[in-house]
Short mmCIF file of N, CA, C and O in Angstrom, two decimals:
data_model
loop_
_atom_site.label_atom_id
_atom_site.label_comp_id
_atom_site.label_asym_id
_atom_site.label_seq_id
_atom_site.Cartn_x
_atom_site.Cartn_y
_atom_site.Cartn_z
N MET A 1385 -15.60 4.18 0.94
CA MET A 1385 -15.33 5.39 1.66
C MET A 1385 -15.18 6.57 0.73
O MET A 1385 -15.84 6.74 -0.18
N CYS A 1386 -13.93 7.22 0.84
CA CYS A 1386 -13.71 8.31 0.00
C CYS A 1386 -12.79 7.93 -1.12
O CYS A 1386 -11.57 7.61 -1.02
N ARG A 1387 -13.37 7.71 -2.32
CA ARG A 1387 -12.53 7.20 -3.42
C ARG A 1387 -11.38 8.18 -3.85
O ARG A 1387 -10.37 7.82 -4.45
N ASN A 1388 -11.48 9.50 -3.47
CA ASN A 1388 -10.45 10.41 -3.87
C ASN A 1388 -9.40 10.51 -2.92
O ASN A 1388 -8.28 11.12 -3.18
N ILE A 1389 -9.48 9.83 -1.81
CA ILE A 1389 -8.30 9.83 -0.79
C ILE A 1389 -7.44 8.66 -1.27
O ILE A 1389 -7.81 7.53 -1.31
N LYS A 1390 -6.18 9.13 -1.49
CA LYS A 1390 -5.21 8.06 -2.08
C LYS A 1390 -4.28 7.56 -0.92
O LYS A 1390 -3.96 8.40 0.07
N THR A 1391 -3.79 6.41 -1.08
CA THR A 1391 -2.77 5.89 -0.05
C THR A 1391 -1.56 6.82 -0.28
O THR A 1391 -1.00 7.20 -1.32
N LEU A 1392 -1.01 7.21 0.89
CA LEU A 1392 0.11 8.08 0.90
C LEU A 1392 1.40 7.49 1.50
O LEU A 1392 2.46 8.04 1.44
N PHE A 1393 1.20 6.32 2.19
CA PHE A 1393 2.33 5.68 2.80
C PHE A 1393 3.15 4.74 1.84
O PHE A 1393 2.60 4.15 1.01
N ASN A 1394 4.42 4.80 2.09
CA ASN A 1394 5.40 3.87 1.36
C ASN A 1394 5.49 4.21 -0.16
O ASN A 1394 5.52 3.31 -0.92
N PHE A 1395 5.60 5.45 -0.45
CA PHE A 1395 5.89 5.84 -1.82
C PHE A 1395 7.21 6.57 -1.88
O PHE A 1395 7.66 7.36 -0.89
N GLU A 1396 7.86 6.64 -3.05
CA GLU A 1396 8.99 7.38 -3.29
C GLU A 1396 8.68 8.28 -4.44
O GLU A 1396 8.32 7.79 -5.55
N PRO A 1397 8.72 9.57 -4.38
CA PRO A 1397 9.10 10.32 -3.19
C PRO A 1397 7.93 10.26 -2.17
O PRO A 1397 6.79 9.99 -2.51
N PRO A 1398 8.27 10.58 -0.87
CA PRO A 1398 7.18 10.54 0.27
C PRO A 1398 6.15 11.64 -0.08
O PRO A 1398 6.29 12.48 -0.90
N ALA A 1399 4.99 11.42 0.61
CA ALA A 1399 3.85 12.35 0.47
C ALA A 1399 4.22 13.76 0.83
O ALA A 1399 5.07 14.02 1.75
N THR A 1400 3.77 14.64 -0.01
CA THR A 1400 4.01 16.13 0.34
C THR A 1400 2.99 16.63 1.26
O THR A 1400 1.94 16.11 1.53
N GLU A 1401 3.27 17.80 1.82
CA GLU A 1401 2.27 18.52 2.66
C GLU A 1401 0.93 18.80 1.97
O GLU A 1401 -0.09 18.68 2.50
N ASP A 1402 1.05 19.18 0.66
CA ASP A 1402 -0.12 19.39 -0.06
C ASP A 1402 -1.01 18.16 -0.33
O ASP A 1402 -2.20 18.21 -0.24
N GLU A 1403 -0.34 16.92 -0.45
CA GLU A 1403 -1.17 15.72 -0.60
C GLU A 1403 -1.79 15.22 0.75
O GLU A 1403 -2.97 14.96 0.74
N ILE A 1404 -1.10 15.52 1.86
CA ILE A 1404 -1.64 15.30 3.13
C ILE A 1404 -2.82 16.21 3.43
O ILE A 1404 -3.92 15.74 3.86
N HIS A 1405 -2.61 17.50 3.04
CA HIS A 1405 -3.73 18.40 3.36
C HIS A 1405 -4.90 18.09 2.45
O HIS A 1405 -6.05 18.17 2.91
N ALA A 1406 -4.71 17.73 1.17
CA ALA A 1406 -5.78 17.35 0.24
C ALA A 1406 -6.61 16.19 0.80
O ALA A 1406 -7.81 16.07 0.81
N SER A 1407 -5.88 15.26 1.32
CA SER A 1407 -6.41 13.98 1.85
C SER A 1407 -7.28 14.36 3.09
O SER A 1407 -8.48 13.88 3.24
N ALA A 1408 -6.78 15.21 3.95
CA ALA A 1408 -7.48 15.64 5.12
C ALA A 1408 -8.78 16.38 4.65
O ALA A 1408 -9.83 16.24 5.26
N LEU A 1409 -8.69 17.22 3.73
CA LEU A 1409 -9.78 18.01 3.27
C LEU A 1409 -10.91 17.14 2.81
O LEU A 1409 -12.01 17.32 3.14
N GLN A 1410 -10.53 16.15 1.97
CA GLN A 1410 -11.56 15.19 1.50
C GLN A 1410 -12.12 14.44 2.63
O GLN A 1410 -13.38 14.23 2.56
N PHE A 1411 -11.41 14.09 3.53
CA PHE A 1411 -11.99 13.32 4.75
C PHE A 1411 -12.98 14.18 5.51
O PHE A 1411 -14.08 13.72 5.79
N VAL A 1412 -12.63 15.37 5.72
CA VAL A 1412 -13.49 16.26 6.50
C VAL A 1412 -14.76 16.65 5.77
O VAL A 1412 -15.81 16.75 6.24
N ARG A 1413 -14.60 16.82 4.47
CA ARG A 1413 -15.74 17.02 3.57
C ARG A 1413 -16.76 15.86 3.60
O ARG A 1413 -17.97 16.05 3.70
N LYS A 1414 -16.12 14.62 3.57
CA LYS A 1414 -17.01 13.48 3.63
C LYS A 1414 -17.73 13.42 4.97
O LYS A 1414 -18.93 13.14 5.00
N LEU A 1415 -17.00 13.60 6.08
CA LEU A 1415 -17.60 13.55 7.37
C LEU A 1415 -18.71 14.53 7.56
O LEU A 1415 -19.80 14.29 8.10
N SER A 1416 -18.45 15.69 7.10
CA SER A 1416 -19.31 16.89 7.49
C SER A 1416 -20.45 16.94 6.46
O SER A 1416 -21.57 17.60 6.75
N GLY A 1417 -20.25 16.47 5.23
CA GLY A 1417 -21.17 16.54 4.17
C GLY A 1417 -21.24 17.90 3.49
O GLY A 1417 -21.99 18.20 2.68
N PHE A 1418 -20.12 18.71 3.90
CA PHE A 1418 -19.95 19.97 3.24
C PHE A 1418 -18.89 20.08 2.30
O PHE A 1418 -17.75 19.56 2.53
N ASN A 1419 -19.10 20.55 1.05
CA ASN A 1419 -18.05 20.71 0.13
C ASN A 1419 -17.26 22.07 0.49
O ASN A 1419 -16.12 22.06 0.44
N LYS A 1420 -18.14 23.03 0.80
CA LYS A 1420 -17.56 24.31 1.31
C LYS A 1420 -18.47 24.68 2.48
O LYS A 1420 -19.78 24.85 2.18
N PRO A 1421 -18.07 24.83 3.70
CA PRO A 1421 -18.91 25.12 4.77
C PRO A 1421 -19.40 26.52 4.84
O PRO A 1421 -18.86 27.40 4.12
N SER A 1422 -20.58 26.77 5.50
CA SER A 1422 -21.08 28.14 5.61
C SER A 1422 -20.08 28.91 6.40
O SER A 1422 -19.23 28.38 7.14
N GLN A 1423 -20.26 30.25 6.50
CA GLN A 1423 -19.43 31.10 7.28
C GLN A 1423 -19.51 30.74 8.75
O GLN A 1423 -18.46 30.69 9.41
N VAL A 1424 -20.65 30.27 9.30
CA VAL A 1424 -20.68 30.01 10.71
C VAL A 1424 -20.05 28.67 11.08
O VAL A 1424 -19.53 28.49 12.13
N ASN A 1425 -19.79 27.86 10.09
CA ASN A 1425 -19.09 26.57 10.32
C ASN A 1425 -17.70 26.53 9.74
O ASN A 1425 -16.88 25.60 9.95
N GLU A 1426 -17.20 27.58 9.05
CA GLU A 1426 -15.96 27.65 8.52
C GLU A 1426 -14.78 27.46 9.52
O GLU A 1426 -13.77 26.70 9.22
N VAL A 1427 -14.78 28.09 10.67
CA VAL A 1427 -13.70 27.92 11.57
C VAL A 1427 -13.55 26.48 12.06
O VAL A 1427 -12.43 25.93 12.06
N ALA A 1428 -14.75 25.85 12.43
CA ALA A 1428 -14.69 24.48 12.87
C ALA A 1428 -14.11 23.50 11.74
O ALA A 1428 -13.40 22.56 12.03
N PHE A 1429 -14.66 23.82 10.59
CA PHE A 1429 -14.23 23.05 9.35
C PHE A 1429 -12.76 23.10 9.16
O PHE A 1429 -12.05 22.06 9.06
N GLU A 1430 -12.18 24.22 9.19
CA GLU A 1430 -10.77 24.46 8.88
C GLU A 1430 -9.89 23.99 10.03
O GLU A 1430 -8.87 23.32 9.82
N ARG A 1431 -10.39 24.03 11.20
CA ARG A 1431 -9.73 23.44 12.34
C ARG A 1431 -9.71 21.96 12.24
O ARG A 1431 -8.63 21.32 12.47
N ALA A 1432 -10.69 21.43 11.84
CA ALA A 1432 -10.76 19.89 11.59
C ALA A 1432 -9.72 19.50 10.51
O ALA A 1432 -9.15 18.46 10.77
N VAL A 1433 -9.78 20.26 9.48
CA VAL A 1433 -8.77 19.82 8.38
C VAL A 1433 -7.38 19.90 8.92
O VAL A 1433 -6.49 19.07 8.74
N ALA A 1434 -7.06 20.97 9.65
CA ALA A 1434 -5.65 21.10 10.34
C ALA A 1434 -5.46 19.95 11.23
O ALA A 1434 -4.29 19.42 11.23
N GLU A 1435 -6.34 19.67 12.06
CA GLU A 1435 -6.06 18.56 12.96
C GLU A 1435 -6.01 17.19 12.33
O GLU A 1435 -5.14 16.32 12.76
N VAL A 1436 -6.80 16.94 11.31
CA VAL A 1436 -6.65 15.63 10.67
C VAL A 1436 -5.39 15.65 9.82
O VAL A 1436 -4.67 14.62 9.79
N SER A 1437 -4.97 16.72 9.23
CA SER A 1437 -3.73 16.83 8.52
C SER A 1437 -2.49 16.48 9.53
O SER A 1437 -1.56 15.64 9.13
N GLU A 1438 -2.55 17.01 10.75
CA GLU A 1438 -1.52 16.68 11.72
C GLU A 1438 -1.53 15.30 12.05
O GLU A 1438 -0.45 14.60 12.20
N ALA A 1439 -2.64 14.65 12.33
CA ALA A 1439 -2.74 13.27 12.66
C ALA A 1439 -2.26 12.46 11.56
O ALA A 1439 -1.51 11.46 11.83
N ALA A 1440 -2.58 12.82 10.31
CA ALA A 1440 -2.11 12.00 9.16
C ALA A 1440 -0.54 12.06 9.10
O ALA A 1440 0.17 11.04 8.82
N ARG A 1441 -0.02 13.35 9.23
CA ARG A 1441 1.42 13.50 9.20
C ARG A 1441 2.01 12.64 10.24
O ARG A 1441 3.16 12.04 9.99
N LYS A 1442 1.62 12.72 11.57
CA LYS A 1442 2.17 11.90 12.56
C LYS A 1442 2.19 10.34 12.16
O LYS A 1442 3.10 9.60 12.41
N LEU A 1443 0.91 9.97 11.77
CA LEU A 1443 0.82 8.56 11.37
C LEU A 1443 1.90 8.18 10.26
O LEU A 1443 2.54 7.11 10.41
N LEU A 1444 1.87 8.92 9.21
CA LEU A 1444 2.92 8.55 8.13
C LEU A 1444 4.38 8.49 8.55
O LEU A 1444 5.16 7.72 8.08
N THR A 1445 4.67 9.41 9.52
CA THR A 1445 6.11 9.42 9.92
C THR A 1445 6.41 8.32 10.98
O THR A 1445 7.57 7.94 11.17
N SER A 1446 5.38 7.73 11.51
CA SER A 1446 5.58 6.65 12.53
C SER A 1446 5.44 5.23 12.02
O SER A 1446 5.79 4.25 12.63
N LEU A 1447 4.87 5.14 10.80
CA LEU A 1447 4.77 3.88 10.22
C LEU A 1447 6.04 3.29 9.63
O LEU A 1447 6.86 4.04 9.22
N HIS A 1448 6.22 1.87 9.71
CA HIS A 1448 7.41 1.36 9.25
C HIS A 1448 7.05 0.13 8.42
O HIS A 1448 6.03 -0.55 8.66
N THR A 1449 7.89 -0.25 7.36
CA THR A 1449 7.63 -1.38 6.52
C THR A 1449 8.91 -1.94 6.09
O THR A 1449 9.87 -1.23 6.02
N HIS A 1450 8.98 -3.26 5.67
CA HIS A 1450 10.07 -3.81 5.09
C HIS A 1450 9.91 -3.84 3.62
O HIS A 1450 10.89 -4.28 2.88
N THR A 1451 8.74 -3.53 3.11
CA THR A 1451 8.45 -3.55 1.62
C THR A 1451 9.09 -2.43 1.11
O THR A 1451 9.09 -1.28 1.54
N PRO A 1452 9.73 -2.63 -0.13
CA PRO A 1452 10.36 -1.45 -0.81
C PRO A 1452 9.29 -0.45 -1.20
O PRO A 1452 8.12 -0.75 -1.50
N ALA A 1453 9.69 0.74 -1.17
CA ALA A 1453 8.71 1.89 -1.56
C ALA A 1453 8.23 1.68 -3.03
O ALA A 1453 9.00 1.29 -3.81
N ARG A 1454 7.01 2.11 -3.17
CA ARG A 1454 6.29 2.02 -4.50
C ARG A 1454 6.71 3.31 -5.29
O ARG A 1454 6.80 4.36 -4.73
N ASP A 1455 6.85 3.15 -6.58
CA ASP A 1455 6.98 4.26 -7.52
C ASP A 1455 5.70 4.89 -7.82
O ASP A 1455 4.71 4.14 -8.33
N ARG A 1456 5.47 6.14 -7.76
CA ARG A 1456 4.18 6.74 -7.99
C ARG A 1456 3.77 6.65 -9.40
O ARG A 1456 2.62 6.50 -9.75
N GLU A 1457 4.72 6.82 -10.36
CA GLU A 1457 4.40 6.69 -11.75
C GLU A 1457 3.98 5.37 -12.16
O GLU A 1457 2.96 5.14 -12.87
N VAL A 1458 4.62 4.31 -11.66
CA VAL A 1458 4.19 2.94 -11.92
C VAL A 1458 2.83 2.67 -11.38
O VAL A 1458 1.96 2.11 -12.08
N GLU A 1459 2.52 3.13 -10.16
CA GLU A 1459 1.20 2.85 -9.57
C GLU A 1459 0.15 3.70 -10.25
O GLU A 1459 -0.97 3.19 -10.52
N ALA A 1460 0.42 4.91 -10.79
CA ALA A 1460 -0.47 5.62 -11.62
C ALA A 1460 -0.88 4.84 -12.94
O ALA A 1460 -2.06 4.81 -13.35
N GLU A 1461 0.11 4.25 -13.55
CA GLU A 1461 -0.06 3.56 -14.73
C GLU A 1461 -0.91 2.27 -14.44
O GLU A 1461 -1.82 1.94 -15.27
N LYS A 1462 -0.62 1.59 -13.37
CA LYS A 1462 -1.51 0.42 -12.99
C LYS A 1462 -2.98 0.89 -12.86
O LYS A 1462 -3.96 0.21 -13.15
N ALA A 1463 -3.14 2.01 -12.15
CA ALA A 1463 -4.52 2.53 -11.92
C ALA A 1463 -5.25 2.85 -13.22
O ALA A 1463 -6.43 2.64 -13.42
N LYS A 1464 -4.50 3.40 -14.16
CA LYS A 1464 -5.09 3.78 -15.51
C LYS A 1464 -5.52 2.50 -16.15
O LYS A 1464 -6.57 2.45 -16.83
N GLU A 1465 -4.64 1.51 -16.07
CA GLU A 1465 -4.96 0.17 -16.77
C GLU A 1465 -6.25 -0.39 -16.05
O GLU A 1465 -7.02 -0.87 -16.81
N ARG A 1466 -6.29 -0.40 -14.75
CA ARG A 1466 -7.50 -0.99 -14.11
C ARG A 1466 -8.73 -0.20 -14.49
O ARG A 1466 -9.73 -0.86 -14.74
N SER A 1467 -8.69 1.11 -14.64
CA SER A 1467 -9.78 1.91 -15.07
C SER A 1467 -10.20 1.58 -16.42
O SER A 1467 -11.34 1.48 -16.81
N ARG A 1468 -9.18 1.46 -17.37
CA ARG A 1468 -9.43 1.15 -18.74
C ARG A 1468 -10.11 -0.22 -18.81
O ARG A 1468 -11.17 -0.38 -19.57
N LEU A 1469 -9.61 -1.17 -18.02
CA LEU A 1469 -10.23 -2.53 -18.11
C LEU A 1469 -11.70 -2.51 -17.51
O LEU A 1469 -12.60 -3.11 -18.02
N ARG A 1470 -11.84 -1.73 -16.53
CA ARG A 1470 -13.21 -1.60 -15.87
C ARG A 1470 -14.23 -0.88 -16.65
O ARG A 1470 -15.44 -1.31 -16.77
N PHE A 1471 -13.77 0.28 -17.22
CA PHE A 1471 -14.77 1.08 -17.93
C PHE A 1471 -14.61 1.11 -19.46
O PHE A 1471 -15.45 1.67 -20.03
N GLY A 1472 -13.48 0.56 -19.84
CA GLY A 1472 -13.33 0.49 -21.36
C GLY A 1472 -13.10 1.86 -21.88
O GLY A 1472 -13.86 2.70 -21.66
N SER A 1473 -12.03 2.10 -22.60
CA SER A 1473 -11.88 3.39 -23.28
C SER A 1473 -10.92 3.36 -24.37
O SER A 1473 -10.25 2.53 -24.81
#
């Protein structure tokens, strides 16, 4: 799917509005095939990003887990290590 969309649930600190918006933007870009829509499609594109952002926000606030929240820095280090092992550097 979209490799640039990151998991936003169950992190400390919680996802920011900017992260939610960026995730929604990537999702709409993937669905539409537009990196930047033409003027005629811009309103529909921006409306879709806003609606997906709202749906994501509602989802994130309604989810529950018993698992302890993950630390962003620790997860980022794990991802770097996986990348290093996969691609070598």
